Short mmCIF file of C-alpha atoms and ligand atoms in Angstrom, two decimals:
data_model
loop_
_atom_site.label_atom_id
_atom_site.label_comp_id
_atom_site.label_asym_id
_atom_site.label_seq_id
_atom_site.Cartn_x
_atom_site.Cartn_y
_atom_site.Cartn_z
CA MET R 1 50.10 170.09 57.97
CA LEU R 2 47.35 168.59 57.72
CA THR R 3 47.04 168.25 62.06
CA ARG R 4 47.82 172.27 61.96
CA LEU R 5 45.04 173.24 59.28
CA PHE R 6 42.62 171.54 61.34
CA VAL R 7 43.35 172.52 65.09
CA SER R 8 43.26 176.29 63.75
CA ALA R 9 40.12 175.71 61.75
CA ARG R 10 38.39 174.12 64.85
CA PHE R 11 40.07 177.11 67.06
CA ALA R 12 38.19 179.19 64.72
CA LEU R 13 34.66 177.68 65.02
CA PRO R 14 32.16 179.72 67.44
CA LEU R 15 32.10 178.60 70.92
CA ARG R 16 27.41 177.36 70.43
CA ARG R 17 28.93 175.25 67.36
CA ILE R 18 31.88 173.61 69.69
CA ALA R 19 28.90 172.41 72.60
CA ILE R 20 26.71 171.24 69.93
CA LEU R 21 30.32 169.10 67.97
CA SER R 22 31.13 167.81 71.79
CA LEU R 23 27.97 166.65 72.56
CA LEU R 24 27.47 164.65 69.10
CA CYS R 25 31.33 163.12 69.40
CA LEU R 26 29.87 161.70 73.61
CA ALA R 27 26.98 160.15 71.67
CA MET R 28 29.52 158.26 68.64
CA PRO R 29 30.73 155.09 69.80
CA ALA R 30 34.36 155.26 71.00
CA ILE R 31 37.10 155.15 68.44
CA GLY R 32 38.12 151.70 66.99
CA HIS R 33 34.91 149.99 68.16
CA ALA R 34 32.67 151.85 65.48
CA ALA R 35 30.24 150.13 64.62
CA ASP R 36 30.48 149.64 60.78
CA GLU R 37 34.16 149.17 60.92
CA PRO R 38 35.14 146.01 59.87
CA GLY R 39 36.57 144.04 62.50
CA TRP R 40 36.09 139.65 62.75
CA LYS R 41 34.20 137.24 61.57
CA ALA R 42 33.41 133.75 62.52
CA GLY R 43 32.07 130.88 61.48
CA LEU R 44 31.08 127.64 62.99
CA ALA R 45 30.36 124.51 63.07
CA LYS R 46 29.74 120.81 64.17
CA VAL R 47 29.28 117.09 63.54
CA VAL R 48 28.24 113.68 65.16
CA ILE R 49 31.41 111.07 64.81
CA THR R 50 30.42 108.37 66.87
CA PRO R 51 30.67 105.25 64.47
CA ASP R 52 27.91 103.24 63.82
CA THR R 53 30.08 100.22 62.95
CA SER R 54 32.60 97.99 64.98
CA VAL R 55 35.77 100.20 64.88
CA TRP R 56 37.39 99.46 68.15
CA LEU R 57 38.44 102.10 70.27
CA ALA R 58 41.95 103.46 69.87
CA GLY R 59 44.45 103.22 72.25
CA TYR R 60 46.04 100.68 74.93
CA GLY R 61 46.75 98.31 72.90
CA GLY R 62 43.94 95.68 72.97
CA ARG R 63 40.77 94.59 70.71
CA ARG R 64 37.92 97.01 72.34
CA ALA R 65 35.16 96.79 70.71
CA PRO R 66 32.62 98.99 70.92
CA GLU R 67 29.88 98.38 73.18
CA GLY R 68 27.36 101.66 73.42
CA LYS R 69 28.19 105.06 74.18
CA LEU R 70 27.54 107.40 76.97
CA HIS R 71 27.37 110.45 74.98
CA ASP R 72 28.38 110.75 71.01
CA LEU R 73 31.60 112.14 69.95
CA TYR R 74 31.97 115.55 67.95
CA MET R 75 34.31 116.59 65.26
CA LYS R 76 34.28 120.99 65.67
CA ALA R 77 35.09 124.04 63.59
CA ILE R 78 35.92 127.45 63.84
CA ALA R 79 36.71 129.62 61.06
CA LEU R 80 38.07 133.07 61.58
CA GLU R 81 38.34 136.44 59.01
CA ASP R 82 40.29 139.27 60.45
CA ALA R 83 39.54 143.08 58.97
CA ASP R 84 41.44 142.13 55.84
CA GLY R 85 39.92 139.23 54.59
CA LYS R 86 42.64 136.59 56.11
CA ARG R 87 41.39 133.60 56.94
CA VAL R 88 42.23 130.75 59.41
CA VAL R 89 40.30 127.88 60.51
CA LEU R 90 40.30 125.58 63.53
CA ILE R 91 39.27 121.61 64.09
CA THR R 92 38.53 119.89 66.55
CA SER R 93 37.98 116.61 67.48
CA ASP R 94 36.93 113.43 70.13
CA PHE R 95 39.98 111.56 68.76
CA GLN R 96 42.66 109.61 69.80
CA GLY R 97 44.92 109.79 67.00
CA VAL R 98 44.72 111.56 63.43
CA PRO R 99 47.60 110.29 61.42
CA LYS R 100 48.97 111.91 58.20
CA ILE R 101 47.35 109.64 55.65
CA MET R 102 43.94 111.25 57.16
CA SER R 103 45.03 114.79 58.02
CA ASP R 104 47.36 115.68 54.65
CA PRO R 105 43.96 114.54 52.01
CA VAL R 106 41.80 116.98 54.40
CA PHE R 107 44.30 119.80 53.73
CA ASP R 108 44.93 118.97 50.16
CA GLU R 109 41.35 119.03 49.51
CA VAL R 110 40.58 121.83 51.85
CA ARG R 111 43.40 123.68 49.64
CA ASP R 112 41.44 122.84 46.53
CA ARG R 113 38.08 123.51 47.82
CA PHE R 114 38.36 126.73 49.87
CA HIS R 115 41.82 127.73 48.98
CA LEU R 116 43.60 127.43 52.32
CA GLU R 117 47.16 127.10 52.17
CA ARG R 118 48.48 124.64 55.15
CA ASP R 119 49.21 127.75 57.63
CA GLN R 120 45.68 128.66 57.34
CA ILE R 121 44.20 125.20 59.03
CA MET R 122 44.79 123.66 62.14
CA PHE R 123 43.66 119.80 62.73
CA THR R 124 43.18 119.47 66.59
CA PHE R 125 42.59 116.14 68.43
CA SER R 126 41.80 115.80 72.01
CA HIS R 127 44.12 112.12 72.17
CA ASN R 128 40.92 111.02 73.71
CA HIS R 129 41.25 107.14 74.30
CA CYS R 130 37.00 106.16 74.35
CA GLY R 131 37.17 107.11 70.02
CA PRO R 132 37.60 105.45 66.76
CA ARG R 133 40.98 104.04 65.97
CA LEU R 134 42.03 106.06 62.40
CA GLY R 135 43.83 104.20 59.64
CA ASP R 136 47.17 103.53 60.24
CA ASP R 137 47.79 105.75 63.56
CA LEU R 138 49.00 103.17 65.91
CA VAL R 139 49.29 100.94 63.36
CA ASP R 140 51.40 97.89 64.44
CA TYR R 141 49.46 98.87 68.33
CA TYR R 142 46.40 96.07 67.49
CA PRO R 143 45.87 92.42 66.91
CA VAL R 144 44.39 93.57 64.59
CA ASP R 145 42.20 90.92 61.73
CA ASP R 146 41.29 91.92 58.06
CA GLU R 147 37.59 92.81 59.20
CA GLN R 148 38.69 95.34 61.71
CA VAL R 149 41.32 96.42 58.93
CA ALA R 150 38.38 96.84 56.68
CA LEU R 151 36.59 98.96 59.01
CA VAL R 152 39.20 101.53 59.98
CA ASP R 153 39.54 101.89 56.30
CA ALA R 154 36.35 103.07 55.59
CA TYR R 155 35.42 105.20 58.64
CA THR R 156 38.75 106.96 58.12
CA GLU R 157 37.76 107.74 54.58
CA LYS R 158 34.15 108.99 55.46
CA MET R 159 35.59 110.71 58.00
CA VAL R 160 38.08 112.33 55.57
CA ASP R 161 35.29 113.72 53.77
CA LEU R 162 33.23 115.07 56.91
CA THR R 163 36.26 117.01 58.04
CA VAL R 164 36.25 118.49 54.40
CA THR R 165 32.82 119.51 54.53
CA LEU R 166 32.62 120.84 58.41
CA VAL R 167 35.21 122.93 57.21
CA GLY R 168 32.84 124.02 54.19
CA GLU R 169 30.42 124.65 56.69
CA ALA R 170 32.56 126.68 59.01
CA LEU R 171 33.96 128.93 56.06
CA ASP R 172 30.29 129.46 54.89
CA ASP R 173 28.97 130.82 58.46
CA LEU R 174 31.03 133.73 58.47
CA LYS R 175 29.81 136.57 60.72
CA PRO R 176 30.83 139.50 62.37
CA ALA R 177 32.43 138.36 66.11
CA LYS R 178 34.15 139.58 68.80
CA LEU R 179 37.08 137.70 69.92
CA ALA R 180 38.38 137.61 73.41
CA GLN R 181 40.68 135.89 75.91
CA GLY R 182 41.21 135.05 79.27
CA LYS R 183 42.50 131.94 81.51
CA GLY R 184 41.82 130.02 84.37
CA THR R 185 42.53 126.80 85.92
CA CYS R 186 42.33 123.43 87.09
CA THR R 187 44.51 120.93 88.68
CA PHE R 188 43.18 117.15 88.35
CA ALA R 189 46.74 116.60 85.90
CA VAL R 190 49.53 114.69 87.42
CA ASN R 191 52.48 113.96 86.16
CA ARG R 192 52.53 110.50 85.37
CA ARG R 193 56.20 110.60 84.81
CA ASN R 194 56.88 112.03 88.69
CA ASN R 195 54.11 110.08 90.56
CA ARG R 196 53.04 106.24 90.70
CA GLU R 197 49.45 105.80 89.33
CA ALA R 198 49.27 103.90 92.69
CA ASP R 199 50.52 105.99 94.88
CA VAL R 200 48.57 108.88 94.24
CA PRO R 201 45.51 108.83 95.86
CA GLU R 202 47.17 108.66 99.29
CA ILE R 203 49.48 111.67 98.58
CA ILE R 204 46.41 113.53 98.03
CA ALA R 205 45.31 112.16 101.02
CA SER R 206 47.93 113.36 103.40
CA GLY R 207 48.08 117.16 101.51
CA LYS R 208 51.78 115.80 100.45
CA PRO R 209 51.81 117.95 96.54
CA LEU R 210 52.52 115.98 93.36
CA VAL R 211 55.96 116.52 92.11
CA GLY R 212 57.20 117.41 88.89
CA PRO R 213 56.29 119.97 85.97
CA VAL R 214 52.52 120.06 84.91
CA ASP R 215 50.22 123.11 83.30
CA HIS R 216 46.91 123.23 85.05
CA ASP R 217 46.00 126.62 83.20
CA VAL R 218 42.81 126.67 81.40
CA PRO R 219 43.12 129.20 77.84
CA ILE R 220 39.97 130.51 76.79
CA LEU R 221 39.18 132.18 73.61
CA THR R 222 35.40 132.97 72.99
CA VAL R 223 33.46 133.72 70.52
CA THR R 224 30.87 137.31 70.96
CA ARG R 225 28.42 137.82 68.23
CA PRO R 226 27.13 141.88 67.88
CA ASP R 227 24.03 140.90 70.38
CA GLY R 228 26.17 140.15 72.77
CA SER R 229 25.08 136.35 72.33
CA LEU R 230 28.49 133.98 73.56
CA ALA R 231 28.08 131.78 70.19
CA ALA R 232 31.80 130.06 71.00
CA VAL R 233 34.67 129.00 73.53
CA LEU R 234 37.82 127.27 73.21
CA PHE R 235 39.50 125.72 75.89
CA GLY R 236 42.61 124.50 76.71
CA TYR R 237 44.58 121.47 79.29
CA ALA R 238 47.38 120.21 79.63
CA CYS R 239 46.36 116.22 79.55
CA HIS R 240 45.82 112.76 78.65
CA PRO R 241 41.93 111.49 78.21
CA THR R 242 42.64 108.47 79.46
CA THR R 243 40.26 108.35 82.93
CA LEU R 244 38.45 105.70 81.17
CA SER R 245 39.48 102.38 79.46
CA PHE R 246 36.34 100.55 79.00
CA THR R 247 34.51 100.05 75.38
CA TYR R 248 32.33 102.79 75.27
CA TRP R 249 32.29 106.05 73.07
CA CYS R 250 32.41 108.93 75.03
CA GLY R 251 34.91 112.18 74.98
CA ASP R 252 36.36 111.26 78.18
CA TYR R 253 36.84 114.60 80.55
CA PRO R 254 37.02 116.83 77.71
CA GLY R 255 33.77 115.38 76.48
CA PHE R 256 31.84 115.48 79.88
CA ALA R 257 33.50 119.50 79.84
CA GLN R 258 32.22 120.95 76.64
CA ILE R 259 28.80 118.95 77.45
CA GLU R 260 29.02 121.08 80.81
CA ILE R 261 29.97 124.55 79.20
CA GLU R 262 27.45 124.05 76.40
CA LYS R 263 24.00 123.33 79.21
CA GLN R 264 25.98 126.64 81.06
CA HIS R 265 25.52 129.03 77.92
CA PRO R 266 22.40 127.32 75.66
CA GLY R 267 23.73 128.07 71.65
CA ALA R 268 27.28 128.32 72.44
CA GLN R 269 29.92 125.79 71.24
CA ALA R 270 32.53 124.50 73.60
CA MET R 271 35.80 123.41 71.89
CA PHE R 272 38.82 121.85 73.45
CA VAL R 273 42.62 121.66 72.63
CA ASN R 274 44.85 118.85 74.68
CA THR R 275 47.76 121.75 75.29
CA CYS R 276 50.98 118.92 75.54
CA GLY R 277 49.78 116.46 77.92
CA GLY R 278 51.87 113.94 76.70
CA ASP R 279 53.27 113.23 80.29
CA GLN R 280 49.94 114.14 82.12
CA ASN R 281 47.75 111.98 83.37
CA PRO R 282 43.97 112.59 85.39
CA LEU R 283 45.01 111.00 88.53
CA PRO R 284 43.28 108.73 90.16
CA ARG R 285 41.62 107.16 87.08
CA ARG R 286 39.63 104.61 85.62
CA LYS R 287 35.67 104.97 86.89
CA VAL R 288 32.84 107.23 85.20
CA GLU R 289 32.25 109.41 88.44
CA LEU R 290 35.96 110.84 88.48
CA CYS R 291 35.74 111.15 84.14
CA GLU R 292 32.43 113.39 84.78
CA LYS R 293 34.27 115.32 88.04
CA TYR R 294 37.28 116.04 85.74
CA GLY R 295 34.80 117.21 82.82
CA HIS R 296 33.19 119.18 86.00
CA MET R 297 36.50 120.46 87.41
CA LEU R 298 37.84 121.50 83.96
CA ALA R 299 34.05 123.55 82.90
CA VAL R 300 34.34 125.50 86.10
CA GLY R 301 38.05 126.61 85.47
CA VAL R 302 36.51 127.61 82.15
CA GLU R 303 33.96 129.49 83.94
CA GLU R 304 36.24 131.14 86.15
CA ALA R 305 37.48 132.82 82.95
CA LEU R 306 34.65 133.44 81.55
CA GLN R 307 34.01 135.75 84.80
CA GLN R 308 36.80 137.65 84.79
CA PRO R 309 37.27 140.66 82.20
CA LEU R 310 38.24 138.86 79.34
CA GLN R 311 40.88 140.92 77.18
CA SER R 312 39.73 142.28 73.62
CA ILE R 313 41.91 140.49 70.34
CA SER R 314 42.33 142.81 67.30
CA PRO R 315 41.11 141.82 64.30
CA LYS R 316 44.35 140.90 62.70
CA LEU R 317 45.37 137.58 61.84
CA LYS R 318 49.17 136.96 60.66
CA THR R 319 49.83 133.00 59.72
CA ALA R 320 53.31 130.72 59.68
CA PHE R 321 53.88 126.81 59.02
CA SER R 322 56.65 124.57 58.71
CA TYR R 323 57.92 121.55 58.84
CA VAL R 324 60.99 120.70 60.44
CA ASP R 325 62.60 116.90 59.95
CA LEU R 326 63.29 114.86 62.95
CA ASP R 327 66.17 112.45 62.85
CA TYR R 328 65.75 108.89 64.32
CA LEU R 329 68.69 108.67 67.08
CA LYS R 330 68.78 105.33 64.67
CA SER R 331 67.12 103.73 61.87
CA VAL R 332 66.33 100.07 62.59
CA THR R 333 68.43 97.63 61.00
CA ARG R 334 67.45 94.09 59.66
CA GLU R 335 69.17 92.47 62.40
CA GLU R 336 67.29 93.99 64.60
CA LEU R 337 63.93 93.44 63.05
CA ASP R 338 64.86 89.74 62.70
CA ALA R 339 65.66 89.59 66.13
CA GLU R 340 62.40 91.04 67.13
CA ILE R 341 59.90 88.67 65.17
CA ASN R 342 60.75 85.86 67.53
CA GLY R 343 60.96 88.28 70.66
CA GLY R 344 57.94 87.32 72.24
CA ASN R 345 56.53 90.72 71.93
CA GLU R 346 53.94 90.43 69.73
CA LEU R 347 53.34 94.30 69.20
CA ARG R 348 56.80 94.59 68.14
CA ALA R 349 56.82 91.27 66.31
CA ARG R 350 54.55 93.05 63.68
CA TRP R 351 55.95 95.71 63.94
CA ALA R 352 59.53 94.35 62.59
CA LYS R 353 57.29 91.85 59.99
CA ARG R 354 55.94 95.04 58.35
CA MET R 355 59.49 96.63 58.16
CA LEU R 356 61.46 93.77 56.93
CA ALA R 357 58.12 93.30 54.48
CA LYS R 358 59.89 96.80 52.86
CA LEU R 359 63.09 96.55 53.14
CA ASP R 360 62.32 93.33 51.30
CA ALA R 361 60.61 95.17 48.80
CA GLY R 362 63.59 97.50 48.12
CA GLU R 363 62.69 100.14 50.46
CA THR R 364 64.72 102.11 52.23
CA LEU R 365 63.82 103.07 56.17
CA PRO R 366 63.50 106.65 56.67
CA THR R 367 65.87 108.35 58.84
CA SER R 368 63.57 111.38 59.89
CA TYR R 369 60.01 112.60 60.37
CA PRO R 370 58.67 115.62 58.97
CA TYR R 371 57.36 117.33 62.14
CA PRO R 372 54.45 120.23 61.87
CA VAL R 373 54.81 123.76 63.90
CA HIS R 374 51.80 126.50 63.52
CA ALA R 375 52.13 129.77 64.40
CA TRP R 376 49.23 131.63 64.15
CA ARG R 377 49.17 135.51 65.65
CA LEU R 378 45.99 136.67 66.19
CA GLY R 379 45.82 140.89 66.96
CA THR R 380 49.01 141.79 69.12
CA GLU R 381 47.66 140.14 71.71
CA MET R 382 47.57 136.46 71.42
CA LEU R 383 49.52 134.29 70.01
CA VAL R 384 49.11 130.16 69.46
CA ILE R 385 51.99 128.13 68.06
CA GLY R 386 50.71 124.65 66.91
CA GLN R 387 52.85 121.47 67.12
CA GLY R 388 52.13 117.63 66.12
CA ALA R 389 52.14 114.47 68.12
CA GLU R 390 52.16 113.81 71.80
CA SER R 391 54.38 116.80 73.09
CA VAL R 392 55.57 116.91 77.17
CA VAL R 393 54.36 119.68 79.19
CA ASP R 394 57.94 121.46 78.78
CA TYR R 395 57.06 122.45 75.44
CA SER R 396 54.09 124.09 76.67
CA LEU R 397 55.67 125.78 80.29
CA ARG R 398 58.95 126.71 77.99
CA PHE R 399 56.86 128.77 75.35
CA LYS R 400 54.65 130.32 77.38
CA LYS R 401 57.76 131.97 79.18
CA GLU R 402 59.59 132.47 76.31
CA PHE R 403 56.69 134.16 74.42
CA GLY R 404 54.79 135.93 77.37
CA PRO R 405 51.01 136.46 78.06
CA GLY R 406 48.81 135.68 75.12
CA THR R 407 50.11 132.43 74.31
CA TRP R 408 48.56 129.44 74.05
CA VAL R 409 50.38 125.80 72.93
CA MET R 410 48.85 123.03 71.45
CA GLY R 411 49.87 120.18 71.05
CA TYR R 412 48.31 117.30 69.45
CA ALA R 413 47.99 119.19 65.86
CA ASP R 414 47.49 117.78 62.43
CA ASP R 415 49.25 114.63 62.73
CA MET R 416 49.92 111.53 65.88
CA ILE R 417 53.39 110.94 65.10
CA SER R 418 54.26 109.30 68.91
CA TYR R 419 55.74 110.79 71.87
CA ILE R 420 57.60 113.97 71.51
CA PRO R 421 60.40 114.65 74.38
CA SER R 422 61.80 117.27 75.96
CA ARG R 423 65.89 117.17 76.45
CA ARG R 424 65.16 117.14 79.80
CA VAL R 425 62.38 114.04 79.47
CA TRP R 426 64.82 112.75 76.90
CA GLU R 427 67.78 112.22 79.14
CA GLU R 428 66.11 110.84 81.32
CA GLY R 429 63.98 108.12 79.62
CA GLY R 430 61.53 106.15 80.30
CA TYR R 431 58.40 105.63 78.43
CA GLU R 432 57.86 109.79 76.83
CA GLY R 433 61.95 109.60 76.13
CA GLY R 434 62.88 106.10 75.31
CA TYR R 435 62.14 103.50 73.19
CA SER R 436 58.34 103.35 72.22
CA LEU R 437 58.74 104.74 68.40
CA TYR R 438 57.87 100.61 67.73
CA GLU R 439 54.71 101.23 68.88
CA TYR R 440 53.79 104.14 66.30
CA GLY R 441 54.98 102.32 63.76
CA ARG R 442 58.01 104.40 62.85
CA PRO R 443 60.93 102.77 61.70
CA ALA R 444 63.31 103.16 64.56
CA TYR R 445 63.29 102.65 68.43
CA ARG R 446 64.07 106.30 69.68
CA TRP R 447 64.28 110.02 68.53
CA ALA R 448 68.20 111.91 68.55
CA GLY R 449 68.60 114.18 71.59
CA ASP R 450 68.08 117.05 69.43
CA VAL R 451 64.54 117.25 69.20
CA GLU R 452 63.86 119.92 71.70
CA ASP R 453 65.99 122.02 70.01
CA ARG R 454 65.01 121.80 66.09
CA ILE R 455 61.26 122.03 67.15
CA SER R 456 62.31 125.17 69.13
CA ALA R 457 64.16 126.93 66.46
CA THR R 458 61.20 126.12 64.11
CA VAL R 459 58.79 127.92 66.57
CA HIS R 460 61.01 131.02 66.83
CA LYS R 461 61.64 130.65 63.56
CA LEU R 462 57.74 131.01 62.53
CA VAL R 463 56.49 132.83 65.59
CA ALA R 464 59.26 136.23 64.00
CA GLU R 465 57.28 135.74 61.25
CA VAL R 466 54.29 136.37 62.24
CA LYS R 467 55.12 139.53 64.51
CA GLU R 468 52.64 141.93 64.73
ZN1 ZN K 501 49.37 109.25 74.64
#
């Protein structure tokens, strides 16, 4: 009825008035881009997290006291608010592994102070092996003494406070922005299960292909202010930050990439997420020059994506979160632990001693672990799947195929836990698929074979909940 009235009235207008109205229409912004129309707001914050005490570097299982730094370590946050005022915060960091005992207090505090529920905040870590140890991440992995335990506990507690402050600063910074996404590529990640590290230089030199699944996509999300300035670029890559194994603080290849992008775009905040690089390594490695080279290659991948036409993201947010219980194949028994105490492996002996103390105290060892899964829909154009721990690349490849263009699969979210094999990797066995759970302090050797099925069912349920 309204349409008919409008059409009749318009036809009734004299020709001269139609011409003036047409000119006015041409001068107005296109529908959907009016300056006063509610859009996205984005807020940014960052903080240096380089330890000023002798907290050891994380990873590799040894005694790794810091000798200095190549560059500072950072934790960064981006807060987004859609046209209806719904908010999310994504944290990225140069940590090797954020344990549940660190992220849970952050989520509780953020709920109390900023009213962000669990589905509205994601705490990612790059898995940087030139970053500091935290809380009970890989708790039995290192030959620690009491002093090291005290230093790590104090640092972890400080980081909980710093993370909550960082989230508050990102929320305080919320102001109008446009979001857009694109994709570049970068090729240095190698499937480390299918290519022997020692063989890689020769394979590359011979021009033969490396084998095994990889994900060389570099997804990007840009934040642009109304004056056209680039405020932030979030980018992802599926690869272990394990180029270096020395004892100087730095962000490994993601650190070098972020520094280069921020140099190229003064005033912009570069942020990195590891997109399911559980079985991917930067090869060859172990030299600072290679680390800088990989950082540069990734920055070039981001730059290439920035040069392409980017897809705008409409200002609408939907979020969902769930834990899914992942079963252990079998909880470790007292007999197995007794055997480990004198089995000749120091790491396993430390683990067995800790587990036996629990049993002696009357505790029952858990038979499963609560695994965190997120789904965030940004507009109709972008889907973020966030999943905990060291997920192998099959998850990223699978979900991108199942949910189509605009899908990001962020691994290393909220909780370090362990490696998370796909069914394929579980059946193959080996380090990421087999008997490595004790390294992470879990009360079992191995996951049950259905972890991919359980995670996938949860991802599909959450994606349906955030359907546009
Ligand atoms: Zn790892």
